[in-house]
XYZ file of C-alpha atoms in Angstrom:
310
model
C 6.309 -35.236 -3.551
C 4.820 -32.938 -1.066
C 1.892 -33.611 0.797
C -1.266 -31.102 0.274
C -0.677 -29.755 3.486
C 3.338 -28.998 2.302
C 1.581 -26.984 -0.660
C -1.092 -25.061 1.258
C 0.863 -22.016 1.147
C 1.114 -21.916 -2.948
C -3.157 -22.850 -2.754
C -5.413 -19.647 -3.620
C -8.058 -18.765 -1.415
C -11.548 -19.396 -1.842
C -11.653 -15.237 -2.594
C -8.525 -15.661 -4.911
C -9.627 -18.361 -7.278
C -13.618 -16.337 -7.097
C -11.214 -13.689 -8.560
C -10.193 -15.182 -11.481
C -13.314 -16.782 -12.042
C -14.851 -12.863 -12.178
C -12.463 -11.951 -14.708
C -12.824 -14.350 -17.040
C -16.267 -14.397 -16.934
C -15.831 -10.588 -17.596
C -13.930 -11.534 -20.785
C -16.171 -13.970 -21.661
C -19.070 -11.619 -21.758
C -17.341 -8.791 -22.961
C -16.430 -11.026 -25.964
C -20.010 -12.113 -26.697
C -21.385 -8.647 -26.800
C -18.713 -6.819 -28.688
C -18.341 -9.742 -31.935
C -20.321 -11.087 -34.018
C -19.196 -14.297 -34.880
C -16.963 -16.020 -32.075
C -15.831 -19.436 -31.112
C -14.219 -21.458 -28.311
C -11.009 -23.558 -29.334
C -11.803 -26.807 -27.405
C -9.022 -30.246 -27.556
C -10.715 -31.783 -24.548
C -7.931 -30.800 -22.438
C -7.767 -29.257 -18.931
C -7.336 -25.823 -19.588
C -10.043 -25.664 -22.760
C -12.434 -27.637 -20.385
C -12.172 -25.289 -17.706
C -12.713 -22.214 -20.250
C -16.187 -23.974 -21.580
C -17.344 -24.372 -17.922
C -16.695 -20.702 -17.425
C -18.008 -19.524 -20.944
C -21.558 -21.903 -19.949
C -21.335 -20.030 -16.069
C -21.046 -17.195 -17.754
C -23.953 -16.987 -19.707
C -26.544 -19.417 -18.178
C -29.683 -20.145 -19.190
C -29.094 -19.168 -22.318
C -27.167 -21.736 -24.306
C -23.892 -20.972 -26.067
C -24.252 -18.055 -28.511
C -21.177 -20.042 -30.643
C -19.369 -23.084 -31.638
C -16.719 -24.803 -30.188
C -13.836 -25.518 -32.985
C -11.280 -28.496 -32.673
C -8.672 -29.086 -34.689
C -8.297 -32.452 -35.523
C -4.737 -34.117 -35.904
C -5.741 -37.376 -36.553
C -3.662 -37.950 -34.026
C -5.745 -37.823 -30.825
C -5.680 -39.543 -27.529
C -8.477 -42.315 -27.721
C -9.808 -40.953 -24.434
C -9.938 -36.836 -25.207
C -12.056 -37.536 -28.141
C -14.589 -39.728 -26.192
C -14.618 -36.798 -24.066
C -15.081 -34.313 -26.704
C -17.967 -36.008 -27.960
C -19.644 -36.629 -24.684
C -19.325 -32.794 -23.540
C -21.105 -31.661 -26.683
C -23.182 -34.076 -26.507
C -24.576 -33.116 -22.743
C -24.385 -29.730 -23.198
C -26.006 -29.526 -26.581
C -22.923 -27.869 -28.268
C -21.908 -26.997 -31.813
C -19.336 -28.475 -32.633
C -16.759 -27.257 -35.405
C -13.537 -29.505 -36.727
C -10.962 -28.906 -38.526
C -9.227 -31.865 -40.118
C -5.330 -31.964 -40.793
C -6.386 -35.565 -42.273
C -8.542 -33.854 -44.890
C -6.181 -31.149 -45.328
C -3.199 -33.293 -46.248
C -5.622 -35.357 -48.438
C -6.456 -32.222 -49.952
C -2.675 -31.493 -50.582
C -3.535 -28.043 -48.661
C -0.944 -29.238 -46.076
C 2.095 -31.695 -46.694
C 3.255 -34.222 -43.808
C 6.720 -34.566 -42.829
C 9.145 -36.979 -43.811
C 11.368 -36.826 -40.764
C 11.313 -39.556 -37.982
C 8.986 -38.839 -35.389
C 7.654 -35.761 -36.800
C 3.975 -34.439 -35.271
C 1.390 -32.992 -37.040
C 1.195 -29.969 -34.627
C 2.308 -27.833 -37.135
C -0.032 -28.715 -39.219
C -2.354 -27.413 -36.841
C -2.265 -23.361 -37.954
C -3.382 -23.048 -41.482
C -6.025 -25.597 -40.587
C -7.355 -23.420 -37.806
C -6.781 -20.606 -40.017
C -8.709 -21.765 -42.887
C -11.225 -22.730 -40.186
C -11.283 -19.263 -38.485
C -11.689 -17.296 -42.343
C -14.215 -20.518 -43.388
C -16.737 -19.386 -40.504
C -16.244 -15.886 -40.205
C -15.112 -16.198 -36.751
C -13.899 -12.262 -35.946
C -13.028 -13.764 -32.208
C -11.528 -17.165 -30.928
C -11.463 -18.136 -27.414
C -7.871 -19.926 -26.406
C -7.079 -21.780 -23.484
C -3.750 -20.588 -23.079
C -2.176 -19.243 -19.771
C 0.860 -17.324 -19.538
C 2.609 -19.232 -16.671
C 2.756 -21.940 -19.449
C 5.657 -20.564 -21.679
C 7.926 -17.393 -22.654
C 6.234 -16.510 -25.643
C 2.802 -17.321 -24.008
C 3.539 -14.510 -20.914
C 3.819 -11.764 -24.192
C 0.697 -12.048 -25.217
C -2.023 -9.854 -24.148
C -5.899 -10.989 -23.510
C -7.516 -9.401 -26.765
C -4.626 -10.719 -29.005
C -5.052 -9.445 -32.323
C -4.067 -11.451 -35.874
C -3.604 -9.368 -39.152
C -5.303 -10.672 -42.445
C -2.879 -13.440 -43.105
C -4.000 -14.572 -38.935
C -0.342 -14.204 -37.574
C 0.722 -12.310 -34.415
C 2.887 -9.631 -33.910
C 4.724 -8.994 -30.228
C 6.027 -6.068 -30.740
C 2.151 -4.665 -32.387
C -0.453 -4.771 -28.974
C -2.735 -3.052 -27.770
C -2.700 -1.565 -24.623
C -5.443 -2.950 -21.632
C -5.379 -0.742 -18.935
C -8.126 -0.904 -16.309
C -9.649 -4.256 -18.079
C -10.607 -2.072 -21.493
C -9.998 -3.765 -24.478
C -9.571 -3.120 -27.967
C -11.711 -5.768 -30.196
C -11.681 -3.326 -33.328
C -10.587 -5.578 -36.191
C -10.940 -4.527 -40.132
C -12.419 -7.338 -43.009
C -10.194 -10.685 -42.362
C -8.477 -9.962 -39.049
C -9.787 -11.297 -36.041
C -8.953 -11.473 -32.474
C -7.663 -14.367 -30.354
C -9.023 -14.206 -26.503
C -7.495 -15.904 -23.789
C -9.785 -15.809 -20.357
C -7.301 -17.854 -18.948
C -4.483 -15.363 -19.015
C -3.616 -15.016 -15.160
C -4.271 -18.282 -14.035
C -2.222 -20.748 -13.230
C -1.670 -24.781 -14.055
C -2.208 -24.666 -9.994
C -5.034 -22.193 -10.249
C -6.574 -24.255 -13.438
C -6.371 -27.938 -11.301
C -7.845 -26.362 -8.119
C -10.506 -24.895 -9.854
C -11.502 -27.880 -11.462
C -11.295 -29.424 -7.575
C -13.627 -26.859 -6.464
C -16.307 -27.277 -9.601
C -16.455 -30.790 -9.631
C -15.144 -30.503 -13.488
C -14.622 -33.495 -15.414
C -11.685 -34.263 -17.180
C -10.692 -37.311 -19.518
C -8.935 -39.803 -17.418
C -5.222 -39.863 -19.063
C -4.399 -36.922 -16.497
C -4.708 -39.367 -14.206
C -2.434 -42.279 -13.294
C -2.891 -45.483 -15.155
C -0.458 -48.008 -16.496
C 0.311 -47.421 -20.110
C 2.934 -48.900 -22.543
C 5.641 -46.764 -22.760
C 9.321 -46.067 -23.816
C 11.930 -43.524 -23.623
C 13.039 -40.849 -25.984
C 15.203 -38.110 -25.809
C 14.171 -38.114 -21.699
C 10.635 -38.292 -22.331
C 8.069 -41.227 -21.645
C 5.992 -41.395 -25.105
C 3.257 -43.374 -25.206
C 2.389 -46.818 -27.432
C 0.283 -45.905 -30.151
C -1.084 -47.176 -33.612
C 0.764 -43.273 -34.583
C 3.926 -43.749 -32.859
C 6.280 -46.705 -32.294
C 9.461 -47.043 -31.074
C 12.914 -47.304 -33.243
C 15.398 -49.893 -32.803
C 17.329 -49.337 -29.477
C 13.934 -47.678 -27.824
C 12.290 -50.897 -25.513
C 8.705 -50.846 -24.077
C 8.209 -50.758 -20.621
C 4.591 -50.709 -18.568
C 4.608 -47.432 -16.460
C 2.321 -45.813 -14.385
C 2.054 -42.674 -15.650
C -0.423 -39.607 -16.450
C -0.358 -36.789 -18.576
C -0.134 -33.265 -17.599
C -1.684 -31.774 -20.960
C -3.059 -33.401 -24.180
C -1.632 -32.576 -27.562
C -0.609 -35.257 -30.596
C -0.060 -38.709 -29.123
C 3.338 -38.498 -31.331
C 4.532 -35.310 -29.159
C 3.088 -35.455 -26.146
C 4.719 -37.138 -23.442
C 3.509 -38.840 -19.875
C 5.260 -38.186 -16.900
C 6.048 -41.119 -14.001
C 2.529 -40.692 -11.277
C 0.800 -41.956 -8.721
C -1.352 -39.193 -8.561
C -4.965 -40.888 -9.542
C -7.112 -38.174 -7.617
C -7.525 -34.467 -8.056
C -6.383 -33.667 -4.968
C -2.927 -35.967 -5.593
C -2.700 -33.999 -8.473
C -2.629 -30.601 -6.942
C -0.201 -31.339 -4.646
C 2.051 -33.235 -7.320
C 1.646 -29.842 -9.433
C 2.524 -27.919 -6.595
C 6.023 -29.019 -5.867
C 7.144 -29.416 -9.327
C 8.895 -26.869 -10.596
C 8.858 -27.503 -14.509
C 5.889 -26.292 -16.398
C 3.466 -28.747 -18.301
C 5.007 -27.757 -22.062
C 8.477 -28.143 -20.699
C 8.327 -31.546 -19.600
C 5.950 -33.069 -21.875
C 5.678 -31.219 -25.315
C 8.786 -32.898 -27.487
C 7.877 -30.048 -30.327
C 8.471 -27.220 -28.317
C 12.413 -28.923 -27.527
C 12.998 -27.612 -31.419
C 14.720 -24.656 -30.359
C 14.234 -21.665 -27.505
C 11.827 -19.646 -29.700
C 9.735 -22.520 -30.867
C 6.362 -22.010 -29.428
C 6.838 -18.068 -30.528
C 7.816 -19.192 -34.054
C 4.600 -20.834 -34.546
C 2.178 -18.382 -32.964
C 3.762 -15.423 -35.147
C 2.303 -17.694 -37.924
C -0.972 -17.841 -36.648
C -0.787 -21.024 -33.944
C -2.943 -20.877 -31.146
């Protein structure tokens, strides 16, 4: 691992990361006055925590003009729904869910049958029944485009057709900052603030705002075993098949997803600023090493966001 003073060079400046801040608080506002009915996607993870701390900067004193929406596997980590609830609960949020649970009760979704299968994809027409449920024209995502292919296509206004799915090769053009927000009856728009940052950008921030996060992104010893390279963690919604043995690791978790897909990586790192400089030297990004859905094939992640995933 390099030491923080190894990855000072890859660091932003004070100025820098004040620059991102600025535009996303741009977005942010330009969001609020230009829709009607938006909402802020919010798992409890890094990324969406960091995008509610700017969307609250951003429009202090007033409280949050709109909801926050999660959608609910069923699935969670223990420790990002404590969070959840404690955030809305100290900042005197609204909170939205969407349920897969109640949706495969419902028989509007079916689960898989295959070993190991997540619920991720689950996820879409649950958000999009969500999204046309509430009217939302606009829906704040936490997504970056350092994070994956597909992700780095996408623009910041990203806009969904009737049936909520994306096309790459239909966008709309932001030159200068200006952006298009037109939508017709059952389109909306997804928004992603976060566009230009960084996982780098995203941890330093949170460094620099005293942010806090749920504690499985940092290192703790946690049952684990191996599959397919990754460390997946012990839970009540995963277990491991015969040849696959439990092991205690230390270990952390570079994003939060399903428990059943997302995996921990090997840490020491138990402080933000062990953190950074772990982040800094690696050289695989966060979905790569620790989302096993997105290992389906090369055009996964782009596969499911055509269909209306986040």
């Amino acid at each position: 691992m390099n030491s923080p003073d190894s990855a000072g060079s890859k660091l932003l400046t004070p100025s820098q990361l004040s620059a991102l801040e600025s535009e996303s608080i741009y977005i942010i506002r330009e969001v609020v006055a230009e829709f009607e009915r938006p909402s802020l996607l919010f798992s409890g993870g890094k990324d969406s925590a960091v995008m509610l701390h700017l969307a609250v900067k951003a429009l202090r004193p007033a409280m949050l003009p709109f909801p926050i929406v999660h959608i609910d596997t069923g699935h969670n980590f223990p420790e990002a729904i404590e969070y959840r609830d404690e955030t809305v609960a100290s900042l005197g949020l609204e909170l939205v869910i969407g349920s897969v649970p109640d949706a495969l009760e419902s028989g509007r979704v079916q689960a898989s049958t295959l070993p190991g299968a997540s619920r991720n994809q689950l996820q879409t027409p649950v958000l999009l029944d969500t999204i046309r449920d509430n009217k939302f024209d606009a829906v704040f995502g936490g997504a970056r485009r350092d994070e994956e292919r597909s992700r780095a296509k996408e623009r910041v206004y990203s806009f969904r057709d009737e049936l909520g799915q994306w096309d790459p090769k239909n966008q709309r053009p932001e030159l200068w900052n200006l952006y298009n927000g037109f939508t017709n009856t059952g389109q909306h728009i997804r928004v992603f603030p976060l566009s230009n940052w960084t996982e780098l950008d995203i941890w330093q921030y949170i460094l620099d705002q005293h942010i806090e996060l749920p504690s499985i992104y940092f290192a703790h010893e946690r049952e684990v075993f191996s599959r397919d390279g990754m460390l997946m963690a012990v839970s009540e919604f995963l277990q491991p098949e015969s040849g696959e043995t439990v092991f205690v690791e230390k270990v952390r978790f570079r994003t939060v997803g399903d428990m059943t897909s997302t995996a921990a990586i090997r840490s020491d790192a138990d402080t933000l600023e062990q953190v950074i400089a772990e982040i800094a030297a690696t050289r695989i990004s966060e979905r790569g090493e620790s989302r096993a859905d997105d290992r389906t094939s090369e055009a996964a992640m782009e596969d499911r966001k055509r269909e209306g995933y986040f």
